[in-house]
Coordinates of N, CA and C in Angstrom, one line a residue:
M1 N -43.7 -2.2 -40.6 CA -42.6 -2.4 -41.5 C -41.3 -1.9 -40.9
P2 N -40.2 -2.6 -41.0 CA -38.9 -2.1 -40.5 C -38.4 -0.9 -41.3
T3 N -37.7 0.0 -40.6 CA -37.2 1.1 -41.3 C -35.8 0.8 -41.7
T4 N -35.5 1.0 -43.1 CA -34.2 0.7 -43.6 C -33.3 1.9 -43.5
L5 N -32.1 1.6 -42.9 CA -31.1 2.7 -42.8 C -30.0 2.6 -43.8
A6 N -29.7 1.4 -44.3 CA -28.7 1.2 -45.4 C -29.3 0.1 -46.3
G7 N -29.6 0.5 -47.5 CA -30.3 -0.4 -48.4 C -29.4 -1.3 -49.1
P8 N -30.0 -2.1 -50.1 CA -29.2 -3.0 -50.9 C -28.1 -2.3 -51.7
P9 N -27.1 -3.0 -52.1 CA -26.0 -2.4 -52.9 C -26.6 -1.8 -54.2
N10 N -25.9 -0.8 -54.7 CA -26.3 -0.2 -56.0 C -25.0 0.2 -56.8
A11 N -25.1 1.0 -57.8 CA -24.0 1.3 -58.7 C -22.7 1.6 -58.0
C12 N -22.8 2.4 -56.9 CA -21.5 2.8 -56.3 C -20.8 1.6 -55.6
C13 N -21.5 0.5 -55.5 CA -20.9 -0.7 -54.9 C -20.1 -1.5 -55.9
W14 N -20.2 -1.2 -57.2 CA -19.6 -2.0 -58.2 C -18.4 -1.3 -58.8
T15 N -18.0 -0.1 -58.3 CA -16.9 0.6 -58.8 C -15.8 0.8 -57.8
G16 N -14.6 1.2 -58.3 CA -13.5 1.4 -57.4 C -12.2 1.1 -58.1
I17 N -11.1 1.3 -57.4 CA -9.8 1.1 -58.0 C -9.2 -0.2 -57.4
K18 N -8.6 -1.0 -58.4 CA -7.9 -2.2 -58.0 C -6.5 -1.9 -57.5
H19 N -6.1 -2.3 -56.3 CA -4.8 -2.0 -55.7 C -3.8 -3.0 -56.1
T20 N -2.5 -2.7 -55.9 CA -1.4 -3.6 -56.2 C -0.7 -3.9 -54.9
G21 N -0.1 -5.1 -54.8 CA 0.6 -5.5 -53.7 C 0.8 -7.0 -53.7
T22 N 1.5 -7.5 -52.7 CA 1.7 -9.0 -52.6 C 1.0 -9.5 -51.3
P23 N -0.1 -10.2 -51.4 CA -0.8 -10.8 -50.2 C 0.1 -11.7 -49.5
E24 N 0.0 -11.7 -48.2 CA 0.8 -12.6 -47.4 C 0.1 -13.7 -46.7
G25 N -1.3 -13.7 -46.9 CA -2.1 -14.8 -46.3 C -2.2 -16.0 -47.2
R26 N -3.1 -16.9 -46.8 CA -3.3 -18.1 -47.6 C -4.8 -18.4 -47.7
T27 N -5.3 -19.2 -48.6 CA -6.7 -19.5 -48.7 C -6.8 -21.0 -48.5
E28 N -7.8 -21.4 -47.7 CA -8.0 -22.8 -47.4 C -9.5 -23.0 -47.0
P29 N -10.0 -24.2 -47.1 CA -11.4 -24.5 -46.7 C -11.6 -24.4 -45.2
L30 N -12.6 -23.8 -44.8 CA -13.0 -23.7 -43.4 C -14.5 -23.6 -43.2
G31 N -15.1 -24.5 -42.5 CA -16.5 -24.5 -42.3 C -17.4 -24.5 -43.6
G32 N -16.9 -25.1 -44.6 CA -17.6 -25.2 -45.9 C -17.4 -24.0 -46.8
L33 N -16.5 -23.1 -46.5 CA -16.2 -21.9 -47.3 C -14.7 -21.8 -47.5
E34 N -14.3 -21.4 -48.7 CA -13.0 -21.0 -48.9 C -12.7 -19.7 -48.1
T35 N -11.6 -19.7 -47.3 CA -11.4 -18.7 -46.3 C -10.0 -18.1 -46.5
Y36 N -9.9 -16.8 -46.6 CA -8.6 -16.2 -46.6 C -8.1 -16.1 -45.1
I37 N -6.9 -16.5 -44.9 CA -6.4 -16.5 -43.5 C -5.1 -15.8 -43.5
S38 N -5.1 -14.7 -42.7 CA -3.9 -13.9 -42.6 C -3.4 -14.0 -41.1
E39 N -2.2 -14.4 -40.9 CA -1.8 -14.6 -39.5 C -0.8 -13.6 -39.1
P40 N -0.5 -13.5 -37.8 CA 0.4 -12.5 -37.3 C 1.8 -12.7 -37.9
P41 N 2.6 -11.6 -38.0 CA 4.0 -11.8 -38.4 C 4.7 -12.8 -37.5
A42 N 5.8 -13.4 -38.0 CA 6.6 -14.4 -37.2 C 7.0 -13.9 -35.9
N43 N 7.3 -12.6 -35.8 CA 7.8 -12.1 -34.5 C 6.7 -11.9 -33.5
A44 N 5.4 -12.2 -33.9 CA 4.3 -12.1 -33.0 C 3.9 -13.5 -32.4
A45 N 4.6 -14.5 -32.9 CA 4.1 -15.9 -32.5 C 4.1 -16.2 -31.0
S46 N 5.0 -15.5 -30.3 CA 5.0 -15.7 -28.9 C 4.2 -14.8 -28.0
E47 N 3.4 -13.9 -28.7 CA 2.5 -13.0 -28.0 C 1.6 -13.8 -27.1
P48 N 1.3 -13.3 -25.9 CA 0.5 -14.1 -24.9 C -1.0 -14.1 -25.3
H49 N -1.5 -13.1 -26.0 CA -2.9 -13.1 -26.3 C -3.1 -13.3 -27.8
K50 N -3.9 -14.3 -28.1 CA -4.3 -14.6 -29.5 C -5.8 -14.2 -29.7
K51 N -6.1 -13.4 -30.7 CA -7.4 -13.0 -31.0 C -7.7 -13.3 -32.5
V52 N -9.0 -13.5 -32.8 CA -9.5 -13.7 -34.2 C -10.3 -12.5 -34.6
L53 N -10.0 -12.0 -35.8 CA -10.8 -10.9 -36.4 C -11.5 -11.5 -37.6
L54 N -12.8 -11.4 -37.7 CA -13.6 -11.8 -38.8 C -13.8 -10.7 -39.8
F55 N -13.3 -10.9 -41.0 CA -13.4 -9.9 -42.1 C -14.5 -10.3 -43.0
L56 N -15.6 -9.6 -42.9 CA -16.8 -9.9 -43.7 C -16.9 -8.9 -44.8
A57 N -16.5 -9.4 -46.0 CA -16.2 -8.6 -47.1 C -17.4 -7.9 -47.8
D58 N -17.0 -6.9 -48.6 CA -18.0 -6.3 -49.5 C -18.3 -7.2 -50.7
A59 N -19.0 -6.6 -51.7 CA -19.4 -7.4 -52.8 C -18.2 -8.0 -53.6
Y60 N -17.0 -7.5 -53.4 CA -15.9 -8.0 -54.1 C -15.3 -9.2 -53.5
G61 N -15.7 -9.5 -52.3 CA -15.3 -10.7 -51.6 C -13.9 -10.6 -51.0
P62 N -13.6 -11.6 -50.0 CA -12.3 -11.5 -49.3 C -11.1 -11.9 -50.1
L63 N -11.3 -12.5 -51.3 CA -10.2 -12.9 -52.1 C -9.8 -11.9 -53.2
F64 N -10.5 -10.8 -53.2 CA -10.1 -9.6 -54.0 C -8.8 -9.0 -53.5
I65 N -7.9 -8.6 -54.4 CA -6.6 -8.1 -53.9 C -6.7 -7.0 -52.9
N66 N -7.6 -6.1 -53.1 CA -7.7 -5.0 -52.1 C -8.1 -5.5 -50.7
N67 N -9.0 -6.5 -50.7 CA -9.4 -7.0 -49.4 C -8.3 -7.9 -48.8
K68 N -7.6 -8.6 -49.6 CA -6.5 -9.4 -49.0 C -5.5 -8.5 -48.4
L69 N -5.1 -7.4 -49.0 CA -4.1 -6.5 -48.5 C -4.6 -5.9 -47.2
L70 N -5.9 -5.6 -47.1 CA -6.5 -5.0 -45.9 C -6.5 -6.0 -44.8
Q71 N -6.8 -7.2 -45.1 CA -6.7 -8.3 -44.0 C -5.3 -8.5 -43.5
D72 N -4.4 -8.4 -44.4 CA -3.0 -8.5 -44.0 C -2.6 -7.4 -43.1
Y73 N -3.1 -6.2 -43.5 CA -2.8 -5.0 -42.6 C -3.3 -5.2 -41.2
F74 N -4.5 -5.7 -41.1 CA -5.1 -5.9 -39.7 C -4.2 -6.9 -39.0
A75 N -3.9 -8.0 -39.7 CA -3.1 -9.1 -39.0 C -1.7 -8.5 -38.5
S76 N -1.2 -7.6 -39.3 CA 0.2 -7.1 -38.9 C 0.2 -6.1 -37.8
Q77 N -1.0 -5.6 -37.4 CA -1.1 -4.6 -36.4 C -1.1 -5.0 -34.9
G78 N -1.3 -6.3 -34.7 CA -1.4 -6.9 -33.4 C -0.2 -6.7 -32.5
T79 N 1.0 -6.7 -33.2 CA 2.3 -6.6 -32.4 C 2.4 -5.3 -31.6
S80 N 1.7 -4.3 -32.1 CA 1.8 -3.0 -31.4 C 1.0 -3.0 -30.1
F81 N 0.1 -4.0 -30.0 CA -0.8 -4.1 -28.9 C -0.6 -5.4 -28.1
A82 N 0.6 -6.1 -28.3 CA 0.9 -7.3 -27.7 C -0.2 -8.4 -27.9
V83 N -0.8 -8.4 -29.1 CA -1.8 -9.3 -29.4 C -1.4 -10.0 -30.7
G84 N -1.6 -11.3 -30.8 CA -1.4 -12.1 -32.0 C -2.8 -12.2 -32.7
L85 N -2.9 -11.4 -33.8 CA -4.2 -11.3 -34.5 C -4.3 -12.2 -35.7
I86 N -5.2 -13.1 -35.7 CA -5.5 -14.0 -36.9 C -6.8 -13.4 -37.6
V87 N -6.7 -13.1 -38.9 CA -7.8 -12.6 -39.6 C -8.4 -13.6 -40.6
L88 N -9.7 -13.8 -40.5 CA -10.4 -14.8 -41.3 C -11.4 -14.1 -42.2
G89 N -11.3 -14.4 -43.5 CA -12.3 -13.8 -44.5 C -13.0 -14.9 -45.2
P90 N -14.2 -15.2 -44.8 CA -15.0 -16.3 -45.5 C -15.5 -15.8 -46.9
D91 N -15.4 -16.7 -47.9 CA -15.9 -16.4 -49.2 C -17.3 -16.8 -49.3
Y92 N -18.3 -16.0 -48.8 CA -19.7 -16.4 -48.9 C -20.3 -16.1 -50.2
F93 N -19.4 -15.8 -51.2 CA -19.9 -15.6 -52.6 C -19.5 -16.9 -53.4
F94 N -18.9 -17.9 -52.8 CA -18.6 -19.1 -53.4 C -17.8 -19.0 -54.7
G95 N -16.9 -18.0 -54.7 CA -16.0 -17.8 -55.9 C -16.6 -17.0 -57.0
V96 N -17.8 -16.4 -56.7 CA -18.4 -15.6 -57.8 C -18.8 -14.2 -57.2
P97 N -17.8 -13.4 -56.8 CA -18.1 -12.0 -56.3 C -18.5 -11.1 -57.5
V98 N -18.8 -9.9 -57.2 CA -19.4 -9.0 -58.3 C -18.5 -8.9 -59.5
Q99 N -17.2 -8.8 -59.3 CA -16.3 -8.5 -60.4 C -16.2 -9.7 -61.3
N100 N -16.7 -10.9 -60.9 CA -16.6 -12.1 -61.8 C -17.9 -12.4 -62.5
L101 N -18.9 -11.5 -62.3 CA -20.2 -11.7 -63.0 C -20.1 -11.4 -64.4
P102 N -21.0 -12.0 -65.3 CA -21.1 -11.7 -66.7 C -21.5 -10.2 -66.8
P103 N -21.1 -9.5 -67.8 CA -21.4 -8.1 -68.0 C -22.9 -7.8 -68.0
D104 N -23.7 -8.7 -68.5 CA -25.2 -8.4 -68.5 C -25.9 -8.9 -67.3
R105 N -25.3 -9.4 -66.3 CA -25.9 -9.8 -65.1 C -26.5 -8.7 -64.3
D106 N -27.7 -8.8 -63.8 CA -28.4 -7.8 -63.0 C -27.7 -7.9 -61.6
K107 N -26.9 -6.9 -61.3 CA -26.1 -6.9 -60.1 C -26.9 -6.8 -58.8
V108 N -28.0 -6.0 -58.9 CA -28.8 -5.8 -57.7 C -29.5 -7.1 -57.4
A109 N -30.1 -7.8 -58.4 CA -30.7 -9.1 -58.2 C -29.7 -10.1 -57.7
W110 N -28.5 -10.1 -58.3 CA -27.4 -10.9 -57.8 C -27.1 -10.7 -56.3
S111 N -27.1 -9.5 -55.9 CA -26.7 -9.2 -54.5 C -27.8 -9.7 -53.5
L112 N -29.1 -9.7 -54.0 CA -30.1 -10.2 -53.1 C -30.0 -11.7 -53.0
E113 N -29.7 -12.4 -54.2 CA -29.6 -13.8 -54.2 C -28.3 -14.3 -53.3
A114 N -27.2 -13.5 -53.5 CA -26.0 -13.8 -52.8 C -26.2 -13.6 -51.3
R115 N -27.0 -12.6 -50.9 CA -27.2 -12.4 -49.5 C -28.0 -13.6 -48.9
A116 N -29.0 -14.1 -49.6 CA -29.8 -15.2 -49.1 C -28.9 -16.4 -48.9
A117 N -28.0 -16.7 -49.9 CA -27.1 -17.8 -49.8 C -26.1 -17.6 -48.6
A118 N -25.6 -16.4 -48.4 CA -24.6 -16.1 -47.4 C -25.3 -16.3 -46.0
I119 N -26.5 -15.8 -45.9 CA -27.3 -15.9 -44.6 C -27.4 -17.4 -44.2
E120 N -27.6 -18.2 -45.2 CA -27.8 -19.7 -44.9 C -26.5 -20.3 -44.5
V121 N -25.3 -20.0 -45.1 CA -24.1 -20.7 -44.9 C -23.3 -20.1 -43.8
F122 N -23.4 -18.8 -43.5 CA -22.5 -18.1 -42.6 C -22.6 -18.7 -41.1
P123 N -23.8 -19.0 -40.6 CA -23.8 -19.6 -39.2 C -23.0 -20.8 -39.1
M124 N -23.0 -21.7 -40.1 CA -22.2 -22.9 -40.0 C -20.7 -22.6 -40.0
W125 N -20.3 -21.7 -40.9 CA -18.9 -21.3 -40.9 C -18.5 -20.7 -39.6
F126 N -19.3 -19.9 -39.0 CA -19.0 -19.2 -37.7 C -18.9 -20.3 -36.6
E127 N -19.7 -21.3 -36.6 CA -19.6 -22.3 -35.6 C -18.3 -23.1 -35.7
E128 N -17.9 -23.3 -37.0 CA -16.6 -24.0 -37.2 C -15.4 -23.1 -36.8
V129 N -15.5 -21.9 -37.0 CA -14.5 -20.9 -36.5 C -14.4 -21.0 -35.0
K130 N -15.5 -21.0 -34.3 CA -15.5 -21.0 -32.9 C -14.9 -22.3 -32.4
A131 N -15.2 -23.4 -33.1 CA -14.7 -24.7 -32.7 C -13.2 -24.9 -33.0
T132 N -12.8 -24.2 -34.1 CA -11.4 -24.3 -34.5 C -10.5 -23.2 -33.9
Y133 N -10.9 -22.2 -33.8 CA -10.0 -21.1 -33.2 C -10.5 -20.6 -31.9
G134 N -15.7 -6.7 -39.0 CA -16.6 -6.8 -39.7 C -17.1 -5.9 -40.4
Y135 N -17.5 -5.1 -44.0 CA -17.8 -3.9 -45.0 C -19.1 -4.2 -45.7
C136 N -19.6 -3.4 -46.4 CA -20.9 -3.4 -47.1 C -21.7 -4.6 -46.9
F137 N -21.4 -5.6 -47.7 CA -22.3 -6.8 -47.7 C -22.3 -7.5 -46.3
G138 N -21.2 -7.5 -45.6 CA -21.2 -8.3 -44.3 C -21.7 -7.5 -43.1
A139 N -22.2 -6.3 -43.3 CA -22.6 -5.4 -42.2 C -23.6 -6.1 -41.3
P140 N -24.7 -6.6 -41.9 CA -25.8 -7.2 -41.0 C -25.2 -8.4 -40.1
F141 N -24.3 -9.2 -40.6 CA -23.7 -10.2 -39.8 C -22.9 -9.7 -38.6
V142 N -22.2 -8.6 -38.9 CA -21.5 -8.0 -37.8 C -22.4 -7.5 -36.7
L143 N -23.4 -6.8 -37.0 CA -24.4 -6.3 -36.0 C -25.1 -7.4 -35.3
D144 N -25.5 -8.4 -36.1 CA -26.2 -9.5 -35.4 C -25.3 -10.2 -34.4
M145 N -24.0 -10.4 -34.8 CA -23.1 -11.1 -33.8 C -22.8 -10.2 -32.6
A146 N -22.8 -8.9 -32.9 CA -22.6 -8.0 -31.7 C -23.7 -8.0 -30.8
A147 N -25.0 -8.1 -31.3 CA -26.2 -8.1 -30.5 C -26.2 -9.4 -29.7
E148 N -25.7 -10.5 -30.3 CA -25.8 -11.8 -29.6 C -24.7 -11.9 -28.6
G149 N -23.7 -11.0 -28.6 CA -22.5 -11.1 -27.7 C -21.5 -12.1 -28.2
S150 N -21.6 -12.5 -29.5 CA -20.7 -13.5 -30.0 C -19.3 -12.9 -30.3
I151 N -19.2 -11.6 -30.4 CA -17.9 -10.9 -30.7 C -17.7 -9.8 -29.6
A152 N -16.4 -9.5 -29.4 CA -16.1 -8.5 -28.4 C -16.3 -7.1 -29.0
A153 N -16.1 -6.9 -30.3 CA -16.3 -5.6 -30.9 C -16.5 -5.8 -32.4
G154 N -17.2 -4.8 -33.0 CA -17.5 -4.9 -34.4 C -17.3 -3.6 -35.1
A155 N -17.0 -3.6 -36.4 CA -16.8 -2.4 -37.1 C -17.4 -2.6 -38.5
I156 N -18.1 -1.6 -39.1 CA -18.6 -1.7 -40.4 C -18.2 -0.4 -41.2
A157 N -18.0 -0.5 -42.5 CA -17.7 0.6 -43.3 C -18.6 0.6 -44.5
H158 N -19.2 1.8 -45.0 CA -20.1 1.9 -46.1 C -21.0 0.7 -46.1
P159 N -22.0 0.5 -45.1 CA -22.8 -0.7 -45.0 C -24.0 -0.8 -46.0
G160 N -24.5 -1.9 -46.1 CA -25.8 -2.2 -46.8 C -26.6 -3.1 -46.0
F161 N -27.9 -3.2 -46.4 CA -28.9 -4.2 -45.9 C -29.0 -4.0 -44.3
L162 N -29.1 -2.8 -43.9 CA -29.3 -2.5 -42.5 C -30.7 -1.9 -42.2
E163 N -31.4 -2.4 -41.1 CA -32.6 -1.9 -40.7 C -32.4 -1.2 -39.3
E164 N -33.3 -0.4 -38.9 CA -33.2 0.2 -37.5 C -33.1 -0.9 -36.5
S165 N -33.7 -2.1 -36.7 CA -33.7 -3.1 -35.7 C -32.2 -3.6 -35.4
H166 N -31.4 -3.5 -36.5 CA -30.0 -4.0 -36.2 C -29.3 -3.1 -35.2
F167 N -29.6 -1.9 -35.1 CA -29.1 -1.0 -34.1 C -29.8 -1.1 -32.7
Q168 N -31.1 -1.3 -32.8 CA -31.9 -1.3 -31.6 C -31.5 -2.5 -30.7
K169 N -31.0 -3.6 -31.4 CA -30.6 -4.8 -30.6 C -29.3 -4.7 -29.9
L170 N -28.5 -3.6 -30.2 CA -27.2 -3.5 -29.7 C -27.1 -2.9 -28.3
N171 N -26.1 -3.3 -27.6 CA -25.8 -2.6 -26.3 C -24.3 -2.3 -26.3
K172 N -23.7 -2.5 -27.4 CA -22.3 -2.1 -27.5 C -21.9 -2.1 -29.0
D173 N -20.8 -1.3 -29.4 CA -20.1 -1.4 -30.7 C -20.0 -0.2 -31.6
D174 N -19.9 -0.3 -33.0 CA -19.4 0.7 -34.0 C -20.0 0.9 -35.4
F175 N -19.5 2.3 -36.2 CA -20.0 2.4 -37.6 C -19.7 3.6 -38.5
A176 N -20.4 3.7 -39.9 CA -20.5 4.7 -41.0 C -21.5 4.5 -42.1
F177 N -22.8 6.1 -43.4 CA -23.7 5.9 -44.5 C -24.4 7.2 -44.8
S178 N -25.7 7.3 -45.2 CA -26.3 8.6 -45.5 C -26.4 9.4 -44.2
L179 N -26.3 10.7 -44.3 CA -26.3 11.6 -43.2 C -27.5 11.3 -42.3
E180 N -28.7 11.2 -42.9 CA -29.9 11.0 -42.1 C -29.9 9.6 -41.4
A181 N -29.5 8.6 -42.2 CA -29.4 7.3 -41.6 C -28.4 7.2 -40.5
R182 N -27.3 7.8 -40.7 CA -26.2 7.8 -39.6 C -26.7 8.5 -38.4
R183 N -27.4 9.6 -38.5 CA -27.9 10.3 -37.4 C -29.0 9.5 -36.6
R184 N -29.8 8.8 -37.4 CA -30.8 8.0 -36.8 C -30.2 6.8 -36.0
A185 N -29.1 6.2 -36.7 CA -28.4 5.1 -36.0 C -27.8 5.6 -34.7
E186 N -27.2 6.8 -34.8 CA -26.6 7.3 -33.5 C -27.6 7.6 -32.5
D187 N -28.8 8.1 -32.9 CA -29.8 8.3 -31.9 C -30.2 7.0 -31.1
I188 N -30.3 5.9 -31.9 CA -30.6 4.6 -31.3 C -29.5 4.2 -30.4
L189 N -28.3 4.3 -30.8 CA -27.1 3.9 -30.0 C -27.1 4.7 -28.7
V190 N -27.3 6.0 -28.8 CA -27.3 6.9 -27.6 C -28.4 6.5 -26.7
S191 N -29.6 6.2 -27.2 CA -30.8 5.8 -26.4 C -30.5 4.5 -25.7
N192 N -29.8 3.6 -26.3 CA -29.5 2.3 -25.7 C -28.2 2.3 -24.8
K193 N -27.6 3.5 -24.7 CA -26.4 3.7 -23.9 C -25.3 2.7 -24.5
S194 N -25.2 2.6 -25.8 CA -24.2 1.7 -26.4 C -22.8 2.3 -26.4
T195 N -21.8 1.5 -26.5 CA -20.5 1.9 -26.7 C -20.2 1.9 -28.2
Y196 N -19.9 3.1 -28.8 CA -19.8 3.1 -30.2 C -18.8 4.2 -30.6
F197 N -18.4 4.1 -31.9 CA -17.4 5.0 -32.5 C -17.7 5.2 -33.9
F198 N -17.9 6.5 -34.4 CA -18.1 6.8 -35.8 C -16.9 7.4 -36.4
Q199 N -16.6 7.1 -37.6 CA -15.6 7.8 -38.5 C -16.4 8.3 -39.7
V200 N -16.2 9.6 -39.9 CA -16.9 10.3 -41.0 C -15.9 11.0 -41.9
F201 N -15.8 10.7 -43.2 CA -14.8 11.3 -44.1 C -15.5 12.1 -45.2
S202 N -15.2 13.3 -45.4 CA -15.7 14.1 -46.5 C -14.9 13.8 -47.8
G203 N -15.5 14.1 -48.9 CA -14.7 14.1 -50.2 C -14.4 12.7 -50.7
V204 N -15.1 11.6 -50.2 CA -14.9 10.3 -50.7 C -16.2 9.7 -50.9
S205 N -16.3 8.6 -51.7 CA -17.5 8.0 -52.1 C -17.6 6.6 -51.4
H206 N -18.8 6.0 -51.5 CA -19.1 4.7 -51.0 C -18.1 3.7 -51.5
G207 N -17.5 2.9 -50.6 CA -16.4 2.0 -51.0 C -15.0 2.5 -50.8
F208 N -14.9 3.7 -50.3 CA -13.5 4.3 -50.2 C -12.6 3.5 -49.3
A209 N -13.1 2.8 -48.2 CA -12.3 2.1 -47.3 C -11.7 0.9 -47.9
V210 N -12.2 0.4 -49.0 CA -11.6 -0.8 -49.7 C -11.1 -0.5 -51.1
R211 N -11.8 0.4 -51.8 CA -11.5 0.5 -53.3 C -11.2 2.0 -53.6
G212 N -10.8 2.8 -52.6 CA -10.4 4.2 -52.9 C -9.1 4.2 -53.8
D213 N -9.0 5.3 -54.5 CA -7.8 5.5 -55.4 C -6.6 5.9 -54.6
P214 N -5.6 5.0 -54.5 CA -4.4 5.3 -53.7 C -3.5 6.4 -54.3
N215 N -3.8 6.8 -55.6 CA -3.1 7.9 -56.3 C -3.7 9.2 -56.0
V216 N -4.8 9.3 -55.3 CA -5.4 10.5 -54.9 C -5.1 10.7 -53.5
P217 N -4.3 11.7 -53.1 CA -3.9 11.9 -51.7 C -5.0 11.8 -50.7
H218 N -6.1 12.5 -50.9 CA -7.2 12.5 -49.9 C -7.8 11.2 -49.8
A219 N -8.1 10.5 -50.9 CA -8.7 9.2 -50.9 C -7.8 8.2 -50.2
R220 N -6.5 8.3 -50.4 CA -5.5 7.4 -49.8 C -5.5 7.6 -48.3
W221 N -5.5 8.9 -47.9 CA -5.5 9.2 -46.5 C -6.7 8.7 -45.8
A222 N -7.9 8.9 -46.4 CA -9.2 8.4 -45.8 C -9.2 6.9 -45.6
K223 N -8.7 6.2 -46.7 CA -8.7 4.7 -46.6 C -7.8 4.3 -45.4
E224 N -6.6 4.9 -45.4 CA -5.6 4.4 -44.4 C -6.0 4.9 -43.0
E225 N -6.7 6.0 -42.9 CA -7.1 6.5 -41.5 C -8.3 5.6 -41.1
S226 N -9.2 5.2 -42.0 CA -10.3 4.3 -41.7 C -9.7 3.0 -41.1
A227 N -8.7 2.4 -41.7 CA -8.1 1.2 -41.3 C -7.5 1.3 -39.9
R228 N -6.8 2.5 -39.7 CA -6.1 2.7 -38.4 C -7.2 2.9 -37.3
G229 N -8.2 3.6 -37.6 CA -9.3 3.8 -36.6 C -9.9 2.5 -36.2
I230 N -10.2 1.6 -37.2 CA -10.8 0.3 -37.0 C -9.9 -0.5 -36.1
T231 N -8.6 -0.5 -36.5 CA -7.6 -1.3 -35.7 C -7.6 -0.9 -34.2
E232 N -7.5 0.4 -34.0 CA -7.5 0.9 -32.6 C -8.8 0.6 -31.9
W233 N -9.9 0.7 -32.6 CA -11.2 0.3 -31.9 C -11.2 -1.1 -31.5
F234 N -10.8 -2.0 -32.4 CA -10.7 -3.5 -32.0 C -9.8 -3.7 -30.8
F235 N -8.7 -3.1 -30.8 CA -7.7 -3.4 -29.8 C -8.1 -2.8 -28.4
R236 N -9.0 -1.9 -28.4 CA -9.6 -1.5 -27.1 C -10.2 -2.7 -26.4
F237 N -10.7 -3.7 -27.1 CA -11.4 -4.8 -26.5 C -10.6 -6.1 -26.6
A238 N -9.4 -6.0 -27.0 CA -8.6 -7.3 -27.3 C -7.7 -7.7 -26.2
A239 N -7.7 -6.9 -25.1 CA -6.8 -7.3 -24.0 C -7.3 -8.5 -23.3

């Protein structure tokens, strides 16, 4: 039996603070899924390097305001590294993320059903992205693509649905979960001589990197520092 390091979502995955702001991206069909697309600022249009960042959202989906703002943040950072960064967030929840479920819906059962549907549709979406042009729920996709060499770098925050095998297949990349699971994951990455980077924040709960309370100074700092760290990790491989 495979050893689970990050299990299915639970109560901590359904809570958090809704942020405020004005998204700058747009939503359009791509590869069979509605996709949030956030492009570089206008002054980055002439940058010589164009890269694509795949934003594989948590249970709230890429069209949730917090996730839209986070995608916009990543897209805006490329200018500092002479890279034009296009961020793509596929809605593998088909318009029904966790916050849109009926109150009496079993959310754990929903997450398992949603995962099965996402696993089926994601490869087709990814092929379309490659022909045309990584948080909790999306973590397995990020590690699978990293193991296949389909992406230059990957990052996950407060992941779910991870087995030891997801790390054993890696020979490069990144992460953060329970203390014991994280240590086991790091043991595997060290054994495989992988290139990796951990961020660990005290005093915050699962989901902080997307749904932390911006009115709590430490929670806001952890969220912003997580985004900064992920950005710099990606751009190490974006040249």
